[in-house]
mmCIF file of C-alpha atoms in Angstrom:
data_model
loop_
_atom_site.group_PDB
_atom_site.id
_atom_site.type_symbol
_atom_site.label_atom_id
_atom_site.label_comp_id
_atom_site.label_asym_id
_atom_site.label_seq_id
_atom_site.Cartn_x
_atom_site.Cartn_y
_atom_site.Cartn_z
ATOM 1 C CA UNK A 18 0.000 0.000 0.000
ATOM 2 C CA UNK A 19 1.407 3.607 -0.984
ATOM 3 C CA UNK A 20 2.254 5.829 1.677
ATOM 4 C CA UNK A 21 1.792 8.953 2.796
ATOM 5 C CA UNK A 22 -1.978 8.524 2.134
ATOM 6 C CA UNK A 23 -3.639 11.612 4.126
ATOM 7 C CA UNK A 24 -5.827 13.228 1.572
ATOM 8 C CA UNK A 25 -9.699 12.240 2.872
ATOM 9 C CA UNK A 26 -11.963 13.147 0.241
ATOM 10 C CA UNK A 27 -14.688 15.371 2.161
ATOM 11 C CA UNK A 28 -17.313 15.826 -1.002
ATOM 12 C CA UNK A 29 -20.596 14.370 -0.388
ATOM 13 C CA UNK A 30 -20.880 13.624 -4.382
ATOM 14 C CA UNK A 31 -17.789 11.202 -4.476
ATOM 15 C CA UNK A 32 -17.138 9.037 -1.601
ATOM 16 C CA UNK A 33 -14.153 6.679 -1.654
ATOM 17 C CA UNK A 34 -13.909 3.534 0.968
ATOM 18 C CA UNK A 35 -11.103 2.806 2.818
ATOM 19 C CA UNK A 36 -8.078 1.614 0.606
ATOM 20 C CA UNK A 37 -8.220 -2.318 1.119
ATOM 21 C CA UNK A 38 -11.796 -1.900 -0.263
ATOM 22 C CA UNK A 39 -11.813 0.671 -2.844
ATOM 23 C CA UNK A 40 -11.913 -0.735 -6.232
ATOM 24 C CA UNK A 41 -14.624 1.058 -7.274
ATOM 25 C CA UNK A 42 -15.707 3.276 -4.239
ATOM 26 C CA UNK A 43 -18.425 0.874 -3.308
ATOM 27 C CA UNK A 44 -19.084 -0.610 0.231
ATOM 28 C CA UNK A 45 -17.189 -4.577 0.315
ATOM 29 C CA UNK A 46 -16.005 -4.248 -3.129
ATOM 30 C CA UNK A 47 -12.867 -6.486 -3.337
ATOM 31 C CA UNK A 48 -9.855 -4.599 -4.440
ATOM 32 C CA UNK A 49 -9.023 -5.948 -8.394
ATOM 33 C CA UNK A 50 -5.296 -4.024 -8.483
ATOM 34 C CA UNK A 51 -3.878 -5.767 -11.449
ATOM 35 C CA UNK A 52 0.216 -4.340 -11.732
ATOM 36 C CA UNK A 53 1.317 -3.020 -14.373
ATOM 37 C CA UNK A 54 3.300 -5.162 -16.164
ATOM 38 C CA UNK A 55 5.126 -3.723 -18.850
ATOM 39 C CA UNK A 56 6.604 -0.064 -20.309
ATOM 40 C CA UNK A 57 4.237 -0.155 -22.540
ATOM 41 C CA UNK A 58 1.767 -0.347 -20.143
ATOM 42 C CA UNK A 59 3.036 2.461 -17.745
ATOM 43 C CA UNK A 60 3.926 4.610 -20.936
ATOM 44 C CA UNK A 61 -0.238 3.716 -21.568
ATOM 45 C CA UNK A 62 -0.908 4.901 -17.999
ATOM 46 C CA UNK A 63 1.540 8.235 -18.055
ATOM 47 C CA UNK A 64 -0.731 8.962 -21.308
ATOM 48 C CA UNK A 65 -3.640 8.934 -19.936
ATOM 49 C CA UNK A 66 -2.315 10.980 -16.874
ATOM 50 C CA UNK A 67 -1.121 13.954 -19.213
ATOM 51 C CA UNK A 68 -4.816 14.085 -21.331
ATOM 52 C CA UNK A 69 -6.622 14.108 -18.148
ATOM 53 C CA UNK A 70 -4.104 16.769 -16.969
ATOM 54 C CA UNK A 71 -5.081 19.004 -20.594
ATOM 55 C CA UNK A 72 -8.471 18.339 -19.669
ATOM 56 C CA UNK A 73 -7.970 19.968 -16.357
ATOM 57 C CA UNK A 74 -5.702 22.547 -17.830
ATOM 58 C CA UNK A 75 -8.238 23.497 -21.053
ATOM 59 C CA UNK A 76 -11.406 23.375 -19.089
ATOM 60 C CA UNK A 77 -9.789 25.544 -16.159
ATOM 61 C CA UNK A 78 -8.273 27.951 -18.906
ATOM 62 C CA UNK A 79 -11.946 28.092 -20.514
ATOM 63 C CA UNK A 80 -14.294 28.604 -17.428
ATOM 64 C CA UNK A 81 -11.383 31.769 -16.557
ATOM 65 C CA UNK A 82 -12.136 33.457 -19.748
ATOM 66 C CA UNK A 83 -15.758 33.959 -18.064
ATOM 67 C CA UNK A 84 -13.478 36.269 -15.861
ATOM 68 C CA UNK A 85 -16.646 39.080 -15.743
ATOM 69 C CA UNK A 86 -18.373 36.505 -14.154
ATOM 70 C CA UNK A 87 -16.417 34.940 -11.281
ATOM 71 C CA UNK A 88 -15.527 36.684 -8.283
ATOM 72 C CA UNK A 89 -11.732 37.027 -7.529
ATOM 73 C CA UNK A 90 -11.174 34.208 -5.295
ATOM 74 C CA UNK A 91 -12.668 31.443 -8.156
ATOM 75 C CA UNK A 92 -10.720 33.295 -11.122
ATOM 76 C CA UNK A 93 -7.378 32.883 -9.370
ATOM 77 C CA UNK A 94 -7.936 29.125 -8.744
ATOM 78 C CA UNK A 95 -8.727 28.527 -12.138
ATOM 79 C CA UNK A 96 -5.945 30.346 -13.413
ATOM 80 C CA UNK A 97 -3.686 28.203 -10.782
ATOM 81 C CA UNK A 98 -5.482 25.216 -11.546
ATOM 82 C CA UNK A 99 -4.292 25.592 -15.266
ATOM 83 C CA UNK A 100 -0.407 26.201 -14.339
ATOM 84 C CA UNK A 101 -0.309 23.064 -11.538
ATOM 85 C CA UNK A 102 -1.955 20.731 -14.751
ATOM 86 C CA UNK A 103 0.845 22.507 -16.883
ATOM 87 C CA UNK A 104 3.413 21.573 -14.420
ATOM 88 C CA UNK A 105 2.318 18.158 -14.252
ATOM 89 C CA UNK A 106 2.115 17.624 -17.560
ATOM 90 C CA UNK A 107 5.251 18.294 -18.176
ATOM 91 C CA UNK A 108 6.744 15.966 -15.531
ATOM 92 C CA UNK A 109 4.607 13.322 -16.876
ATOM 93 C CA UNK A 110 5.941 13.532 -20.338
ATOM 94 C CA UNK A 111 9.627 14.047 -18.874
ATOM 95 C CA UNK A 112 9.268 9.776 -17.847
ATOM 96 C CA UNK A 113 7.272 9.342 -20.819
ATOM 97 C CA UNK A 114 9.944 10.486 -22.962
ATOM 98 C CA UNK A 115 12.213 8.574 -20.897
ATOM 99 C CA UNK A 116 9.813 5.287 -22.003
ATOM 100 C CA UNK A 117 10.312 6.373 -25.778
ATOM 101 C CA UNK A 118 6.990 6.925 -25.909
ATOM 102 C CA UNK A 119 4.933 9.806 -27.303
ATOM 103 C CA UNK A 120 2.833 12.429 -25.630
ATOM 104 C CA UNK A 121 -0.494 13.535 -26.449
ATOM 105 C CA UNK A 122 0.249 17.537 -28.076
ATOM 106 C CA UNK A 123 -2.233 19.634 -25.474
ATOM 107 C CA UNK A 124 -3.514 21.444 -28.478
ATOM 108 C CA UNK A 125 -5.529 18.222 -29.707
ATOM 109 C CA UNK A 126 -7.128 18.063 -26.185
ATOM 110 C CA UNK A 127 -8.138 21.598 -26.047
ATOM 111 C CA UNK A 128 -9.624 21.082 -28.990
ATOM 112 C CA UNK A 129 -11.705 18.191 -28.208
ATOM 113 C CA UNK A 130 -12.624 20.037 -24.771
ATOM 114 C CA UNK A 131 -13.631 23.024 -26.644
ATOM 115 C CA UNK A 132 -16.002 21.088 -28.903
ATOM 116 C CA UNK A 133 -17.942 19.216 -25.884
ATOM 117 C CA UNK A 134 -17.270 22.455 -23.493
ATOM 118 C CA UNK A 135 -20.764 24.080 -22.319
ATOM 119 C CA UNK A 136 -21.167 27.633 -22.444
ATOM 120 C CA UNK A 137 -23.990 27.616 -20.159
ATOM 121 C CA UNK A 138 -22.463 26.573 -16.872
ATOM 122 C CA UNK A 139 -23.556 28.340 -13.955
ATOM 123 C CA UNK A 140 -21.101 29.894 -11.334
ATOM 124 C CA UNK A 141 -21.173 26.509 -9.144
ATOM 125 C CA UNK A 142 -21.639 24.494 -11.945
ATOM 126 C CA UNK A 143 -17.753 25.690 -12.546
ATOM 127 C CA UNK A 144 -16.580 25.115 -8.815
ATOM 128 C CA UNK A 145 -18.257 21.794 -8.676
ATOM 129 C CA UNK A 146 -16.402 20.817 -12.305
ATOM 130 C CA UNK A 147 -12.973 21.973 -10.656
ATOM 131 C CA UNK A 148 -13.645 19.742 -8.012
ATOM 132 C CA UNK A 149 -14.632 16.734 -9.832
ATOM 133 C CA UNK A 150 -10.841 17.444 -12.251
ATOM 134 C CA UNK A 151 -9.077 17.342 -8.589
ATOM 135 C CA UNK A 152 -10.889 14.212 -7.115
ATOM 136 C CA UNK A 153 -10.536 12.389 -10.570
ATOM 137 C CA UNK A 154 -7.040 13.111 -10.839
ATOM 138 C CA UNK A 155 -6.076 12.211 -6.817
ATOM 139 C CA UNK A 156 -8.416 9.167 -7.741
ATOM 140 C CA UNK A 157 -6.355 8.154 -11.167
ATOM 141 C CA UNK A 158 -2.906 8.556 -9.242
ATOM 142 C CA UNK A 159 -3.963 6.856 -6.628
ATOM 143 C CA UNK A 160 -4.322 3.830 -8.480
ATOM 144 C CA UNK A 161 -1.680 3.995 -10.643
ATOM 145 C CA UNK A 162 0.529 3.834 -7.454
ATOM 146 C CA UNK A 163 -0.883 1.054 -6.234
ATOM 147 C CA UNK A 164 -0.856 -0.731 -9.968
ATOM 148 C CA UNK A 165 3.014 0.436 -10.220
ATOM 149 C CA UNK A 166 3.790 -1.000 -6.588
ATOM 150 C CA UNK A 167 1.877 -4.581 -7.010
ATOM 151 C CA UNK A 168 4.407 -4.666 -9.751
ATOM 152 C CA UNK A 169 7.600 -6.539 -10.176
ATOM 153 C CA UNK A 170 8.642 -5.492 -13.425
ATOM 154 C CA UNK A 171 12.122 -3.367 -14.020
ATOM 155 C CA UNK A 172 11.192 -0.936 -15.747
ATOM 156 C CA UNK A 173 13.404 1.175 -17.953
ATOM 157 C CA UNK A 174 12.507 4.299 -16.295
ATOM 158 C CA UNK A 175 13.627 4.458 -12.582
ATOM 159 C CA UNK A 176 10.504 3.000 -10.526
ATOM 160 C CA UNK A 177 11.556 5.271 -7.669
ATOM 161 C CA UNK A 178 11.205 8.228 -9.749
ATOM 162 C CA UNK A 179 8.392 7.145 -11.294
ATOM 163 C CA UNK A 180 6.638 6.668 -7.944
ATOM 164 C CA UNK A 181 8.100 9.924 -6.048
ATOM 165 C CA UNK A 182 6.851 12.288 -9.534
ATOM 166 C CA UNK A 183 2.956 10.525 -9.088
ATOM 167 C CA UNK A 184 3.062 11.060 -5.341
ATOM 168 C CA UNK A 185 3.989 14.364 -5.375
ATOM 169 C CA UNK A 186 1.162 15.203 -8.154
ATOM 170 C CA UNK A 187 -1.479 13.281 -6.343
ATOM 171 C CA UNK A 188 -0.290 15.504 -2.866
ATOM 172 C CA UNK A 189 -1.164 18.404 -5.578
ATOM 173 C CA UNK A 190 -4.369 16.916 -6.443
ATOM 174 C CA UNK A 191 -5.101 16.674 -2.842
ATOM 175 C CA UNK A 192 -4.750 19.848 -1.891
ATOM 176 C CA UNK A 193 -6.524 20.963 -4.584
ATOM 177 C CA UNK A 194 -9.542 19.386 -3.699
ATOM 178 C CA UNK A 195 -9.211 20.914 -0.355
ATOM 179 C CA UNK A 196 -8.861 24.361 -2.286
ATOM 180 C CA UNK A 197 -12.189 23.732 -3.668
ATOM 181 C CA UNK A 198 -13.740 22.610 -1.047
ATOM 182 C CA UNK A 199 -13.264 25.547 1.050
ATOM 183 C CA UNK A 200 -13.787 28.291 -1.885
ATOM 184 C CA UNK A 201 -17.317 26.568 -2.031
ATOM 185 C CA UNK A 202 -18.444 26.083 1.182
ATOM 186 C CA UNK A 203 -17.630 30.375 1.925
ATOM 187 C CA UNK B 17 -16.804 -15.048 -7.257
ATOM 188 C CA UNK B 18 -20.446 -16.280 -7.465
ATOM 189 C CA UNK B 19 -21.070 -16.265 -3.765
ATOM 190 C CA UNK B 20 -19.731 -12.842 -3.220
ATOM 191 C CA UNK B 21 -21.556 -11.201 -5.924
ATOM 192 C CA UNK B 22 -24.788 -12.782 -4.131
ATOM 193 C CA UNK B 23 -23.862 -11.546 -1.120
ATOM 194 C CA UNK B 24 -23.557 -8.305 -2.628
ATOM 195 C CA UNK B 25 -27.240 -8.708 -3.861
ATOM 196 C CA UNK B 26 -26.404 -8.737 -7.216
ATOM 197 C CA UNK B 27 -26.992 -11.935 -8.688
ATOM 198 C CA UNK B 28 -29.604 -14.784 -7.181
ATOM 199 C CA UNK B 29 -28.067 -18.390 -7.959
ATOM 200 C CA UNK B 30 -30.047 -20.974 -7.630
ATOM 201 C CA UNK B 31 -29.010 -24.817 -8.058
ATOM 202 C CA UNK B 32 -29.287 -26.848 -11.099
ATOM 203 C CA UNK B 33 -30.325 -23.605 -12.637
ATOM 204 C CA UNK B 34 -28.211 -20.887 -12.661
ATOM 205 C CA UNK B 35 -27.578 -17.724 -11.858
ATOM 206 C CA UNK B 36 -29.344 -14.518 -12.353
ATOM 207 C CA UNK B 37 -28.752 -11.036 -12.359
ATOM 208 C CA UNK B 38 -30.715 -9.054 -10.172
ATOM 209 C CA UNK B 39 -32.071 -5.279 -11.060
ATOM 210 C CA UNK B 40 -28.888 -3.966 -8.579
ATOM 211 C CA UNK B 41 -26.914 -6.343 -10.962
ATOM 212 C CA UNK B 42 -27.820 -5.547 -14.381
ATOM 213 C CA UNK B 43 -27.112 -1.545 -13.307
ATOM 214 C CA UNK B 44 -23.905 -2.420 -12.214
ATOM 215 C CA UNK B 45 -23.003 -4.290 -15.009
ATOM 216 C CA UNK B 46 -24.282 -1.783 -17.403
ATOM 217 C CA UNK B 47 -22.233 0.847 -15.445
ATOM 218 C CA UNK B 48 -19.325 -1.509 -15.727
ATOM 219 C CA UNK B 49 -19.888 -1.595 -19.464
ATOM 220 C CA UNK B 50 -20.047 2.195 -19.830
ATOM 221 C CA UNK B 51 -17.060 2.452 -18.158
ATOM 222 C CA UNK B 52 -15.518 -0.354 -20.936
ATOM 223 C CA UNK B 53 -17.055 1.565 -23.547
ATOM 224 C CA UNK B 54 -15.693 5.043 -22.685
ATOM 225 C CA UNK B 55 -11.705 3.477 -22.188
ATOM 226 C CA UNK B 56 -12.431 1.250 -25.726
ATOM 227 C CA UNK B 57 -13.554 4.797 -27.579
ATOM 228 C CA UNK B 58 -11.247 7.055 -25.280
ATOM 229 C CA UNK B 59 -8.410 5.152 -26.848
ATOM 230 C CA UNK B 60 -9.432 4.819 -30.287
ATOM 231 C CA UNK B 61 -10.406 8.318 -30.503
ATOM 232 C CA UNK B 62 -7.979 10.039 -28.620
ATOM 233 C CA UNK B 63 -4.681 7.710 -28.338
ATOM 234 C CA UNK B 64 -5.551 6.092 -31.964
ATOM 235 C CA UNK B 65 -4.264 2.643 -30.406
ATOM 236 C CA UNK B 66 -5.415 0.047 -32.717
ATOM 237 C CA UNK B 67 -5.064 -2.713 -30.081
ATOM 238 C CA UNK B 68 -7.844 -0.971 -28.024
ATOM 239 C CA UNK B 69 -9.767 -4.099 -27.321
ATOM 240 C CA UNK B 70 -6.934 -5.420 -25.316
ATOM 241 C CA UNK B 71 -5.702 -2.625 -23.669
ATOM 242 C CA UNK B 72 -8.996 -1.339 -23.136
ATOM 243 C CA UNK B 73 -9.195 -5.383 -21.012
ATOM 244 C CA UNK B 74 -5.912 -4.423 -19.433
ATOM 245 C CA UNK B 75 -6.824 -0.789 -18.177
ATOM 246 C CA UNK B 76 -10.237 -1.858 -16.905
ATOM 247 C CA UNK B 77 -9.163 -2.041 -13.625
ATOM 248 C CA UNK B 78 -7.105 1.458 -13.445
ATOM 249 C CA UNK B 79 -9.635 3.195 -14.788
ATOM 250 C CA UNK B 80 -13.046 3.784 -12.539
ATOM 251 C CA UNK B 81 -16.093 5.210 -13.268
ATOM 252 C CA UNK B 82 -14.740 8.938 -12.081
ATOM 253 C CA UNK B 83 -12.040 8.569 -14.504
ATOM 254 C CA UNK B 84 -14.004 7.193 -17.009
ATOM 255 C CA UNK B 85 -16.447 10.284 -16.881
ATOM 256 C CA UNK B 86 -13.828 12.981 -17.433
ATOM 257 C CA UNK B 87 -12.634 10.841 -20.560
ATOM 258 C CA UNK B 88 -16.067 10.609 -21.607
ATOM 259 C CA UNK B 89 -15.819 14.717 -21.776
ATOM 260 C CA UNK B 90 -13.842 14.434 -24.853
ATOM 261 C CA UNK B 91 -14.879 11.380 -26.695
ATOM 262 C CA UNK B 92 -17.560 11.028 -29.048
ATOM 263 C CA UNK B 93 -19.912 8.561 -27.665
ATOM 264 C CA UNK B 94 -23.856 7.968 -28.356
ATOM 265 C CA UNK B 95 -26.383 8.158 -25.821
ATOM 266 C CA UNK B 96 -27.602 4.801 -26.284
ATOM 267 C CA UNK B 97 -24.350 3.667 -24.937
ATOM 268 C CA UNK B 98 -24.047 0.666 -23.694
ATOM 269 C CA UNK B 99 -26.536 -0.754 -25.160
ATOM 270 C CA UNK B 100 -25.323 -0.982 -28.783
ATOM 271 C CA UNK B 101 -22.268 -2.754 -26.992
ATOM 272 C CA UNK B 102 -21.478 -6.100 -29.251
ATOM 273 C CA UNK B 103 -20.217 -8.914 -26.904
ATOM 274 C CA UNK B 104 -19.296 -10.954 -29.517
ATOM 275 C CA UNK B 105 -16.941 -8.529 -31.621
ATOM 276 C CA UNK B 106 -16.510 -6.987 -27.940
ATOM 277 C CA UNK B 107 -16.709 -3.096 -29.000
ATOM 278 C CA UNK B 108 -18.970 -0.765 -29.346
ATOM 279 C CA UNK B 109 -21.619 -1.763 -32.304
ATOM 280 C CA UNK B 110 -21.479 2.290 -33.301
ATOM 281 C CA UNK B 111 -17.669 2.662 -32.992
ATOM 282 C CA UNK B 112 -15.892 3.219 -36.565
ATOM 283 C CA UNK B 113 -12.712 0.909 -36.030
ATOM 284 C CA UNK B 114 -9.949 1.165 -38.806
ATOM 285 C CA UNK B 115 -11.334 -2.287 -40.298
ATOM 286 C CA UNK B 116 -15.315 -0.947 -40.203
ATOM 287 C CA UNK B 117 -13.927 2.758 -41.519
ATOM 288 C CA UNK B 118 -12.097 0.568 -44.462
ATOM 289 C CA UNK B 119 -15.043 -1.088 -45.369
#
């Protein structure tokens, strides 16, 4: 089990169980944790970390541009929501470079965001979105640790790093949720 | 496996017969199938990995339902989802693979 687990998810839409149980948040579900088991399949996993990081990054970037709309304290997270995702990107394709493998260019994301992006959302509709890109991102890492520790493979990136990089964004992750949390509950 | 998914209430087994999926059951299998469908299109779509019916098995269990619904922000995928889900080709009746696209 990783450490340093201290992040308690506090939303009432999203409730996680405690670790030996989680597998998919439900009450006695058995965990499933299959390791990863190849570079392929942690390149795969890195992936999927950076577009879910774009998505963060193009939908905070977006919901800012309502800037007329937001009050001060909502336009600043967004705005540091969209650097932290940039940051994290980038350390994510750092290993996945490192794996020979290829990113995912942030432009083709923002795209696809901005095509399925609703103009419509109300103020807490925006608040409630940020949270749900924190908690699915603390989520994701979560369980890539775990995958990446069940595992005995040698990989040809240093596991250590690996695992150090994804703790450190999922402690970013956490906090962010916290962020949220207390922006919407003023 | 059986017993704990009848503990869990979703399936009713009974002997000589079989088992059953219960109405708890068939909406957590159809949520589990969602979830399938959303990493099989994700990856097509997005990661253009033409082995995405065996990754998609392998990153089933990395990949919950909260994950799977911020992926599903940026995928194309129809509303009747997953019920046009083919178990035999195992993908997404409506999804245009390279072979389908070919044809």
């Amino acid at each position: 089990m990783s450490e340093g687990r201290t992040y308690v998810p506090t939303s009432p839409t999203i409730l996680y169980d405690a670790p030996t149980d989680r597998r998919d948040g439900r009450e006695g579900a058995v965990s499933l944790t299959v390791p990863v088991g190849s570079d392929h399949q942690l390149a795969r996993l890195l992936q999927i970390g950076i577009v879910l990081e774009e998505v963060v990054e193009a939908r905070s970037t977006r919901h800012a541009r309502r800037a007329d709309e937001l009050e001060e304290g909502v336009e600043q997270l967004l705005e540091a929501a969209a650097t932290e995702s940039a940051t994290h990107r980038e350390r994510l394709e750092e290993l996945l470079a490192e794996l020979d493998a290829d990113t995912v260019p942030f432009e083709e994301i923002e795209r696809l965001v901005e095509a399925q992006y609703e103009a419509d959302e109300a103020f807490d509709g925006i608040l409630y979105d940020q949270l749900c890109n924190e908690e699915t991102a603390y989520k994701f890492y979560d369980d890539v640790i775990e995958a990446i520790e069940a595992s005995d493979v040698t990989f040809s990136v240093d596991r250590e790093r690996v695992l150090e990089t994804l703790v450190d964004i999922r402690e970013d992750e956490a906090d962010g949720v916290e962020d949220v949390t207390r922006l919407m509950e003023q | 496996m059986i017993g704990k998914l009848e503990t869990d209430g979703l399936v009713e087994h009974e002997k000589y017969k079989g088992v059953t999926l219960t109405e708890d059951g068939i909406v957590r299998a159809s949520e589990a199938l969602q979830n399938y469908c959303i990493i099989e299109r994700f990856l097509l779509e997005v990661l253009e990995v033409e082995e995405f019916r065996t990754e998609a098995r392998q990153l089933e269990s990395v990949i919950d339902e909260t994950v799977a619904e911020r992926l599903d922000t940026i995928i194309d995928r129809q509303p009747q989802c997953p019920d046009c889900f083919d178990a035999e080709d195992d993908v997404c009746a409506l999804l245009e693979t390279p072979a389908t696209a070919d044809d």
